[in-house]
N, CA, C and O atoms as CSV, one atom per row, in Angstrom:
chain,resi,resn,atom,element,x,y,z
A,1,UNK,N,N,-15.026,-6.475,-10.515
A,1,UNK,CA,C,-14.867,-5.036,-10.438
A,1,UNK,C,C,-13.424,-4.715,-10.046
A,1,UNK,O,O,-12.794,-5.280,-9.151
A,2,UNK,N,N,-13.024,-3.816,-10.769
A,2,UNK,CA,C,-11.283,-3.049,-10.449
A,2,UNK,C,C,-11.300,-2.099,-8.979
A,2,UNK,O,O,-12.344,-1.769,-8.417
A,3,UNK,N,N,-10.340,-1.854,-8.645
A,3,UNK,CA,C,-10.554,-1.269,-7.279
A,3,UNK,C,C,-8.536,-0.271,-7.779
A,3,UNK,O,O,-7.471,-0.625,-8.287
A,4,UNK,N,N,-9.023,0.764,-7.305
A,4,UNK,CA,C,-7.659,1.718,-6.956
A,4,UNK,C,C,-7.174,2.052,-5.585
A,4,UNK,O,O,-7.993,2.340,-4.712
A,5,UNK,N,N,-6.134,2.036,-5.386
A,5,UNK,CA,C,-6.027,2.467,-3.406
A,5,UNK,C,C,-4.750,3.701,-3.753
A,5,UNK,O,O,-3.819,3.533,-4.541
A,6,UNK,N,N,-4.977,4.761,-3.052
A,6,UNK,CA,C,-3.644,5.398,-2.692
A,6,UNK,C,C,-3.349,5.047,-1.431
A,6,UNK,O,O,-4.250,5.345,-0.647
A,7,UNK,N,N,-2.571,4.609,-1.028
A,7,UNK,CA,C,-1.748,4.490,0.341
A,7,UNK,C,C,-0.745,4.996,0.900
A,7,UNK,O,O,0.304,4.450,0.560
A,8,UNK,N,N,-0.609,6.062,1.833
A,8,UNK,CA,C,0.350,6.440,2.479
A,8,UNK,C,C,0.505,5.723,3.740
A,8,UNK,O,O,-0.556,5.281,4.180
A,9,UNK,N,N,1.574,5.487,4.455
A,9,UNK,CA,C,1.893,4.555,5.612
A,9,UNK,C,C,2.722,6.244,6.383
A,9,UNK,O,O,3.279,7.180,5.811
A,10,UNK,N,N,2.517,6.055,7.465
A,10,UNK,CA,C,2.864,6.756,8.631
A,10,UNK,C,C,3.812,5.905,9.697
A,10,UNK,O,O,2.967,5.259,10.316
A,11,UNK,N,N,4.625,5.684,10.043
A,11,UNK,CA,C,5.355,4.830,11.048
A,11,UNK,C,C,5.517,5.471,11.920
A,11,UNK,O,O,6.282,6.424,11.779
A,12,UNK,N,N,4.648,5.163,13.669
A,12,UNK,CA,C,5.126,5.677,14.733
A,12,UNK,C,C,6.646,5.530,15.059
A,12,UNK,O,O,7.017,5.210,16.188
A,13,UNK,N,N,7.532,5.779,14.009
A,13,UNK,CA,C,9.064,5.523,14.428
A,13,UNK,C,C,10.156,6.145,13.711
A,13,UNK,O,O,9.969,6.347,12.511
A,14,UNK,N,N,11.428,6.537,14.299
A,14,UNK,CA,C,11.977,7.756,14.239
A,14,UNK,C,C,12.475,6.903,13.111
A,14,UNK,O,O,12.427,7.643,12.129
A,15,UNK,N,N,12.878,5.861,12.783
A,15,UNK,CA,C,13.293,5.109,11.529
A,15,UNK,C,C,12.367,4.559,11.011
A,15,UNK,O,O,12.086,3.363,11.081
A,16,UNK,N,N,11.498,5.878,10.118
A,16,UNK,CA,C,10.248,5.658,9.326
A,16,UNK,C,C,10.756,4.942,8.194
A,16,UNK,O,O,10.407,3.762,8.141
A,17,UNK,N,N,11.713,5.489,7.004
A,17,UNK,CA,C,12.068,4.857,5.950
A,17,UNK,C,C,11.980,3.410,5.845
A,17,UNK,O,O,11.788,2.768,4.813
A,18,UNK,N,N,12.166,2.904,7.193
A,18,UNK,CA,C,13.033,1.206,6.908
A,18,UNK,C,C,11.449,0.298,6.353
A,18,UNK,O,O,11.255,-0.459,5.401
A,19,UNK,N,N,10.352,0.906,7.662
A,19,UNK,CA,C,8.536,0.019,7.529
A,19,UNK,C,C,8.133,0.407,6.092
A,19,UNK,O,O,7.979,-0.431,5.203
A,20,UNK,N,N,7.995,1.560,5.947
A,20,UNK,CA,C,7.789,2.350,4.920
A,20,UNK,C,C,8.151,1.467,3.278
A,20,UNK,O,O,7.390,1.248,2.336
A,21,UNK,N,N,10.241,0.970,3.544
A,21,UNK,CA,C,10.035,0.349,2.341
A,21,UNK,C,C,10.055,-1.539,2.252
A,21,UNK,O,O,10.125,-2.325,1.306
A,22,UNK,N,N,9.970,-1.683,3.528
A,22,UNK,CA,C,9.384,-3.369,3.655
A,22,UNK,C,C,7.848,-3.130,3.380
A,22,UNK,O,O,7.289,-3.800,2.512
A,23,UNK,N,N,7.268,-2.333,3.992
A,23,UNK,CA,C,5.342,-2.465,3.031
A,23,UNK,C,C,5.594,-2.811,1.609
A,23,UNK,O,O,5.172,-3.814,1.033
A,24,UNK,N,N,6.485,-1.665,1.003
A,24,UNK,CA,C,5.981,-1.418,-0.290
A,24,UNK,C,C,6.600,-2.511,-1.130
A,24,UNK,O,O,6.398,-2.916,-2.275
A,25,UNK,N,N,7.384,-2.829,-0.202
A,25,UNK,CA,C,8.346,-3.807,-1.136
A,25,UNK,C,C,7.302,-5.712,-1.019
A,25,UNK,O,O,7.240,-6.560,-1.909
A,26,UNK,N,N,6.790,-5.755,0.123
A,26,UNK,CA,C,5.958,-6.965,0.195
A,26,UNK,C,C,4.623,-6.642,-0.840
A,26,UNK,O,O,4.301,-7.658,-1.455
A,27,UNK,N,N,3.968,-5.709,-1.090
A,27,UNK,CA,C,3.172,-5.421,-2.090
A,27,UNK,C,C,3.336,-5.918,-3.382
A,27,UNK,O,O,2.420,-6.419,-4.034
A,28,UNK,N,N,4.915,-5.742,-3.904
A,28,UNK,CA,C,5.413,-6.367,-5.257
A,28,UNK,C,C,5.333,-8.066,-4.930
A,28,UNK,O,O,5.614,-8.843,-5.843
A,29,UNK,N,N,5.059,-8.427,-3.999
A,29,UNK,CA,C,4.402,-10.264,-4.228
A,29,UNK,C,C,3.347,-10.251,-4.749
A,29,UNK,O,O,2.806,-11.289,-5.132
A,30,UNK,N,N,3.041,-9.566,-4.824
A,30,UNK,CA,C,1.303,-9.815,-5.078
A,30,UNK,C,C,0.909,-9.590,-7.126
A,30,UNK,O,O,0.271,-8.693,-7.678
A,31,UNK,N,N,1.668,-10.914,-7.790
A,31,UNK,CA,C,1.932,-10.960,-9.196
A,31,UNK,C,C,-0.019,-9.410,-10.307
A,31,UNK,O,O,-0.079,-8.619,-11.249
A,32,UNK,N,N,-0.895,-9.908,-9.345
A,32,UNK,CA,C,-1.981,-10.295,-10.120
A,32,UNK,C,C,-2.568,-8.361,-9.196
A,32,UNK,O,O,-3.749,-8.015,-9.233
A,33,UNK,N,N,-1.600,-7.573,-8.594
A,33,UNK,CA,C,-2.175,-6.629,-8.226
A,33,UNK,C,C,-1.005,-5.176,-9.072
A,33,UNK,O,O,0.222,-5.232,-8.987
A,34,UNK,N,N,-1.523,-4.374,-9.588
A,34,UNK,CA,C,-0.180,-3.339,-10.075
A,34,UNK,C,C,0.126,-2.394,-9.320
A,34,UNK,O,O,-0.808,-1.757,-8.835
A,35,UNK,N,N,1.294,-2.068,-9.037
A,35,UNK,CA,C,2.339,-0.603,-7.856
A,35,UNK,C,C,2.517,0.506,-8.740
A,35,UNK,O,O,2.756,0.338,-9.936
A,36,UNK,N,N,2.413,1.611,-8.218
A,36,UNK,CA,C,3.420,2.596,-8.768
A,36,UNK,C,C,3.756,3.417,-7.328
A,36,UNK,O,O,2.699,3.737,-6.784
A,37,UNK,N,N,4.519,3.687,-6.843
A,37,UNK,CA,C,5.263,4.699,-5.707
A,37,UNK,C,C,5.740,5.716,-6.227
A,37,UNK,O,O,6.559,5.501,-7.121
A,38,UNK,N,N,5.387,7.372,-5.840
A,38,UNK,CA,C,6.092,8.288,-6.390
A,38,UNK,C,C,6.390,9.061,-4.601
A,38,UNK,O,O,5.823,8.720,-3.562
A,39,UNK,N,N,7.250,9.940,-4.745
A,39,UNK,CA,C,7.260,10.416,-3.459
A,39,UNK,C,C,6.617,10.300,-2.336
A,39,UNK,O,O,7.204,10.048,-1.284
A,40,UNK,N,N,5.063,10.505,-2.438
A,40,UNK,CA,C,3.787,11.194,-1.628
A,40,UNK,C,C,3.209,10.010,-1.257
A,40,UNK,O,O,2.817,9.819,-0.106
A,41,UNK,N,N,3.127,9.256,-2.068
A,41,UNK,CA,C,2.362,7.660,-1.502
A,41,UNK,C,C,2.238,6.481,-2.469
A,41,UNK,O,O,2.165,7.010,-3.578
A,42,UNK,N,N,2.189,5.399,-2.590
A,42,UNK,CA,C,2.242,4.117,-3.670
A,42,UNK,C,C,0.437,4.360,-3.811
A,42,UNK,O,O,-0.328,5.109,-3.204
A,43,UNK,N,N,0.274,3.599,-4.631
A,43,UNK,CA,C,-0.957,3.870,-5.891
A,43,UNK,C,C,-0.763,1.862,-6.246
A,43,UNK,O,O,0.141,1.081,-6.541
A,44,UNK,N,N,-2.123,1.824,-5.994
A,44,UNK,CA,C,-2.431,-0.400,-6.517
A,44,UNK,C,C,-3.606,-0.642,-6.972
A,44,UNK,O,O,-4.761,-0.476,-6.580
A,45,UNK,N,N,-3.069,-1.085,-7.912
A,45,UNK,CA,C,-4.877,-1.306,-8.937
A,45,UNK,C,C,-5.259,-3.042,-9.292
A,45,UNK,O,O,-4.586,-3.787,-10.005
A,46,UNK,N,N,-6.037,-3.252,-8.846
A,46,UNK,CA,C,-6.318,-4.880,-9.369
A,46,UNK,C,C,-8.457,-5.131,-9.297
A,46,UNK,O,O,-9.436,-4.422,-9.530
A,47,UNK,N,N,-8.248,-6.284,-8.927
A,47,UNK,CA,C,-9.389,-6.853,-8.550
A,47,UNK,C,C,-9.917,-6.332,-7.367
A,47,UNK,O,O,-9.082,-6.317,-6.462
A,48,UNK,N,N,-11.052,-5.887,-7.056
A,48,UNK,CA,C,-11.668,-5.780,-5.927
A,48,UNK,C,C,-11.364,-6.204,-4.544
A,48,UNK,O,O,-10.761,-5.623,-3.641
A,49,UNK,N,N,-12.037,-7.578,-4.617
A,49,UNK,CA,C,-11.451,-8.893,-3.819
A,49,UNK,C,C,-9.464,-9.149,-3.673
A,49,UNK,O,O,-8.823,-9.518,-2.689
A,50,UNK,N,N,-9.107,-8.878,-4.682
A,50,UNK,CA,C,-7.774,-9.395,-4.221
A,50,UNK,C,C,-6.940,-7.875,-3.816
A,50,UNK,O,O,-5.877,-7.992,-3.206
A,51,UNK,N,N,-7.357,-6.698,-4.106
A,51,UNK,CA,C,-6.234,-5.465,-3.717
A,51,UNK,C,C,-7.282,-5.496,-1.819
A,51,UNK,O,O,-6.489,-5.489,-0.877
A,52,UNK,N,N,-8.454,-5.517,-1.491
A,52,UNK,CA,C,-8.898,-5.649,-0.270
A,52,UNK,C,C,-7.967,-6.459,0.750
A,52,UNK,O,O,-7.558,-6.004,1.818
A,53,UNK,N,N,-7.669,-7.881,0.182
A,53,UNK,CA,C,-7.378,-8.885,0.700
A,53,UNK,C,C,-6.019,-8.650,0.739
A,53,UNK,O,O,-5.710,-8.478,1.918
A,54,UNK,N,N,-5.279,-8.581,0.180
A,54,UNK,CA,C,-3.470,-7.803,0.016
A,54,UNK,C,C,-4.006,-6.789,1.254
A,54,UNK,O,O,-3.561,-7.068,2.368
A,55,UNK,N,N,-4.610,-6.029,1.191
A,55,UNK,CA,C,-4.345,-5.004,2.036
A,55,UNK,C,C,-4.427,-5.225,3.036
A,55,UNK,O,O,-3.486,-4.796,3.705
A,56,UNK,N,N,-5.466,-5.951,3.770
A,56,UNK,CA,C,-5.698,-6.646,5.007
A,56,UNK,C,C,-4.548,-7.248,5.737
A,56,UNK,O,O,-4.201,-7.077,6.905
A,57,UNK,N,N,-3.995,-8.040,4.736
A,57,UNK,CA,C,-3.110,-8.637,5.343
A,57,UNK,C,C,-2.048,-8.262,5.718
A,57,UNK,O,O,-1.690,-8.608,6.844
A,58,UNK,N,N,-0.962,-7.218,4.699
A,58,UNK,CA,C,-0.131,-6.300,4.826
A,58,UNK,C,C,-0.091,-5.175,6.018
A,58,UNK,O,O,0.732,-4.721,6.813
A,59,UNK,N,N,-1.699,-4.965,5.612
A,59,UNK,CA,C,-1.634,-3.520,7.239
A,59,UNK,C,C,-1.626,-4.218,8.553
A,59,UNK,O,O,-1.214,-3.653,9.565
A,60,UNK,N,N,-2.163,-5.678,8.553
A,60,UNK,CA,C,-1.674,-6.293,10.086
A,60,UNK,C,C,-0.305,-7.049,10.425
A,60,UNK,O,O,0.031,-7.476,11.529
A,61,UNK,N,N,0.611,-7.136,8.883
A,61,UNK,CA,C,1.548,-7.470,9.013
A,61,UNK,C,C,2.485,-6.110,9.138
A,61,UNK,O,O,3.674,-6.264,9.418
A,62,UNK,N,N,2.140,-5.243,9.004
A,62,UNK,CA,C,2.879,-4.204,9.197
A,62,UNK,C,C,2.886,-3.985,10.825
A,62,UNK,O,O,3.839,-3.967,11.605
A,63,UNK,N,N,1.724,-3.854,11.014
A,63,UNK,CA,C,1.298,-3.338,12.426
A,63,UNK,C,C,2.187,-4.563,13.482
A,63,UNK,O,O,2.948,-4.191,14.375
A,64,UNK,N,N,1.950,-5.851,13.212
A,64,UNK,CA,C,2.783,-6.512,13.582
A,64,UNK,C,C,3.917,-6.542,13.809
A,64,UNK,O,O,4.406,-7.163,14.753
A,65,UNK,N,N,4.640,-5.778,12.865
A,65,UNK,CA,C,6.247,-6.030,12.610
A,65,UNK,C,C,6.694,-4.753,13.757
A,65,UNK,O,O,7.263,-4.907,14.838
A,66,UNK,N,N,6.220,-3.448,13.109
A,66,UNK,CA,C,6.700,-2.587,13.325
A,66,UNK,C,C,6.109,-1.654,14.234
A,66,UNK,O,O,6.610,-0.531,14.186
A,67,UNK,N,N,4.834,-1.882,15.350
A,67,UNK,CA,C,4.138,-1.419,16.185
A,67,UNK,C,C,3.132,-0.390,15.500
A,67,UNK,O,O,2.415,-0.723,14.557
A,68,UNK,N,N,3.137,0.874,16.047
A,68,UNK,CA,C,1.904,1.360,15.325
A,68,UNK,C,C,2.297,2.300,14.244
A,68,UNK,O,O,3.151,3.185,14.302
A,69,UNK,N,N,1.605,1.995,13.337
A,69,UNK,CA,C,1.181,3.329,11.866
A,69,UNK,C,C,0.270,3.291,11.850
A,69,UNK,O,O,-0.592,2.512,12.257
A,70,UNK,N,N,0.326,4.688,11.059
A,70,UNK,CA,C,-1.183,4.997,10.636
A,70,UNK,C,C,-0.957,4.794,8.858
A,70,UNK,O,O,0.117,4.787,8.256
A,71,UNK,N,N,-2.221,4.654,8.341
A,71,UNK,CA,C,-2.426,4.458,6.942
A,71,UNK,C,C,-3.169,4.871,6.927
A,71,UNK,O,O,-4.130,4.685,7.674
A,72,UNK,N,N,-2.996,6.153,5.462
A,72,UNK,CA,C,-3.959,6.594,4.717
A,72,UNK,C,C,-4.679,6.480,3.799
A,72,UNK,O,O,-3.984,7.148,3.034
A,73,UNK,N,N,-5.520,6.191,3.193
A,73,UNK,CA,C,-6.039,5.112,2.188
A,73,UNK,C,C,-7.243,6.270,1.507
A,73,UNK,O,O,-8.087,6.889,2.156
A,74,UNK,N,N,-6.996,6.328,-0.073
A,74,UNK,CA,C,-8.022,6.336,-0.862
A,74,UNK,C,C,-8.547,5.733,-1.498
A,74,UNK,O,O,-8.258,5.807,-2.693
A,75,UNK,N,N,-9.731,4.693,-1.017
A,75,UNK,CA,C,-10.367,3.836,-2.567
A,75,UNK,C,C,-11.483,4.657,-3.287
A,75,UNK,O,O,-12.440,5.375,-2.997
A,76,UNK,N,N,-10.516,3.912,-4.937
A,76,UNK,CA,C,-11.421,4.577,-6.017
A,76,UNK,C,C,-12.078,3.466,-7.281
A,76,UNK,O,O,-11.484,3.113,-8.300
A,77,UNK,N,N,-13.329,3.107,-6.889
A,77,UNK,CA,C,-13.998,2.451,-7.815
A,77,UNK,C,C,-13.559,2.498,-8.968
A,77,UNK,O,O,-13.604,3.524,-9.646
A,78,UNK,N,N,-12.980,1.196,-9.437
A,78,UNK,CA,C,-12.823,1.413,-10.879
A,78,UNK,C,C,-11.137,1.279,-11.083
A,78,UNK,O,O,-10.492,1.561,-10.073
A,79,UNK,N,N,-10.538,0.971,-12.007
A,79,UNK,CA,C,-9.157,1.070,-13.006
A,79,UNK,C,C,-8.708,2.569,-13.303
A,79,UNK,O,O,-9.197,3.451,-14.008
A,80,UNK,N,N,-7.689,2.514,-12.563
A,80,UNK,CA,C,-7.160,4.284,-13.397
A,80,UNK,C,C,-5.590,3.715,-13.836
A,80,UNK,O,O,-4.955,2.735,-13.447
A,81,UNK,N,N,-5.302,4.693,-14.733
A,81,UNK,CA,C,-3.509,4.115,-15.255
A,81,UNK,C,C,-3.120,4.647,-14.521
A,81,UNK,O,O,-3.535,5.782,-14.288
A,82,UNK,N,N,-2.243,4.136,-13.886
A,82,UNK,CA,C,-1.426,4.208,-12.910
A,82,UNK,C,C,0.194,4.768,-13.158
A,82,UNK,O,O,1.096,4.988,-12.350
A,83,UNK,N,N,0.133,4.884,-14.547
A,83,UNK,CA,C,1.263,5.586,-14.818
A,83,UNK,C,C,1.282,6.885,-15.506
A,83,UNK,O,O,2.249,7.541,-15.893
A,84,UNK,N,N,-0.179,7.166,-15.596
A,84,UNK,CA,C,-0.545,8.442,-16.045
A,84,UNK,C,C,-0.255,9.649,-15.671
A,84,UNK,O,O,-0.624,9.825,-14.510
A,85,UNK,N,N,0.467,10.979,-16.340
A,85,UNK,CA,C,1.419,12.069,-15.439
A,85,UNK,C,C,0.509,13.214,-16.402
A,85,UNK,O,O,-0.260,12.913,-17.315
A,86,UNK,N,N,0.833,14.595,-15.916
A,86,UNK,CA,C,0.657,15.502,-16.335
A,86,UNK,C,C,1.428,16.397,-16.363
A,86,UNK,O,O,1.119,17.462,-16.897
């Protein structure tokens, strides 16, 4: 099964930009999961099991690095194009 996430990251820190683009930028390891970032929040579409498991790991490596954020998260059952505009 495909899985969609919107993710916004929140950084308890006055130098939000810097967490903000080490997340998004460790996300692009992940060959077998797809990104798109537009202003408002990054957008990742893959496998069930593997966009869960990316995420897990990322939000405690974040939390790790950079003390506390918050993340906002929409999962949406299923494959959407991710580059789709209106």
């Amino acid at each position: 099964m495909k899985l969609t996430v919107e993710i916004s990251m929140y950084p308890f820190n006055e130098n939000y930009i810097d967490p903000i683009k080490w997340f998004i930028s460790r996300l692009d390891k992940y060959d077998n999961i797809q990104r798109v970032t537009n202003a408002m929040a990054t957008q990742v579409c893959g496998n069930y099991d593997d966009v869960m498991q990316m995420l897990n790991v990322e939000m405690q490596a974040a939390h790790e690095k950079w003390g506390k954020a918050v993340f906002v998260c929409k999962f949406i059952g299923g494959e959407l194009n991710l580059s789709h505009s209106e």
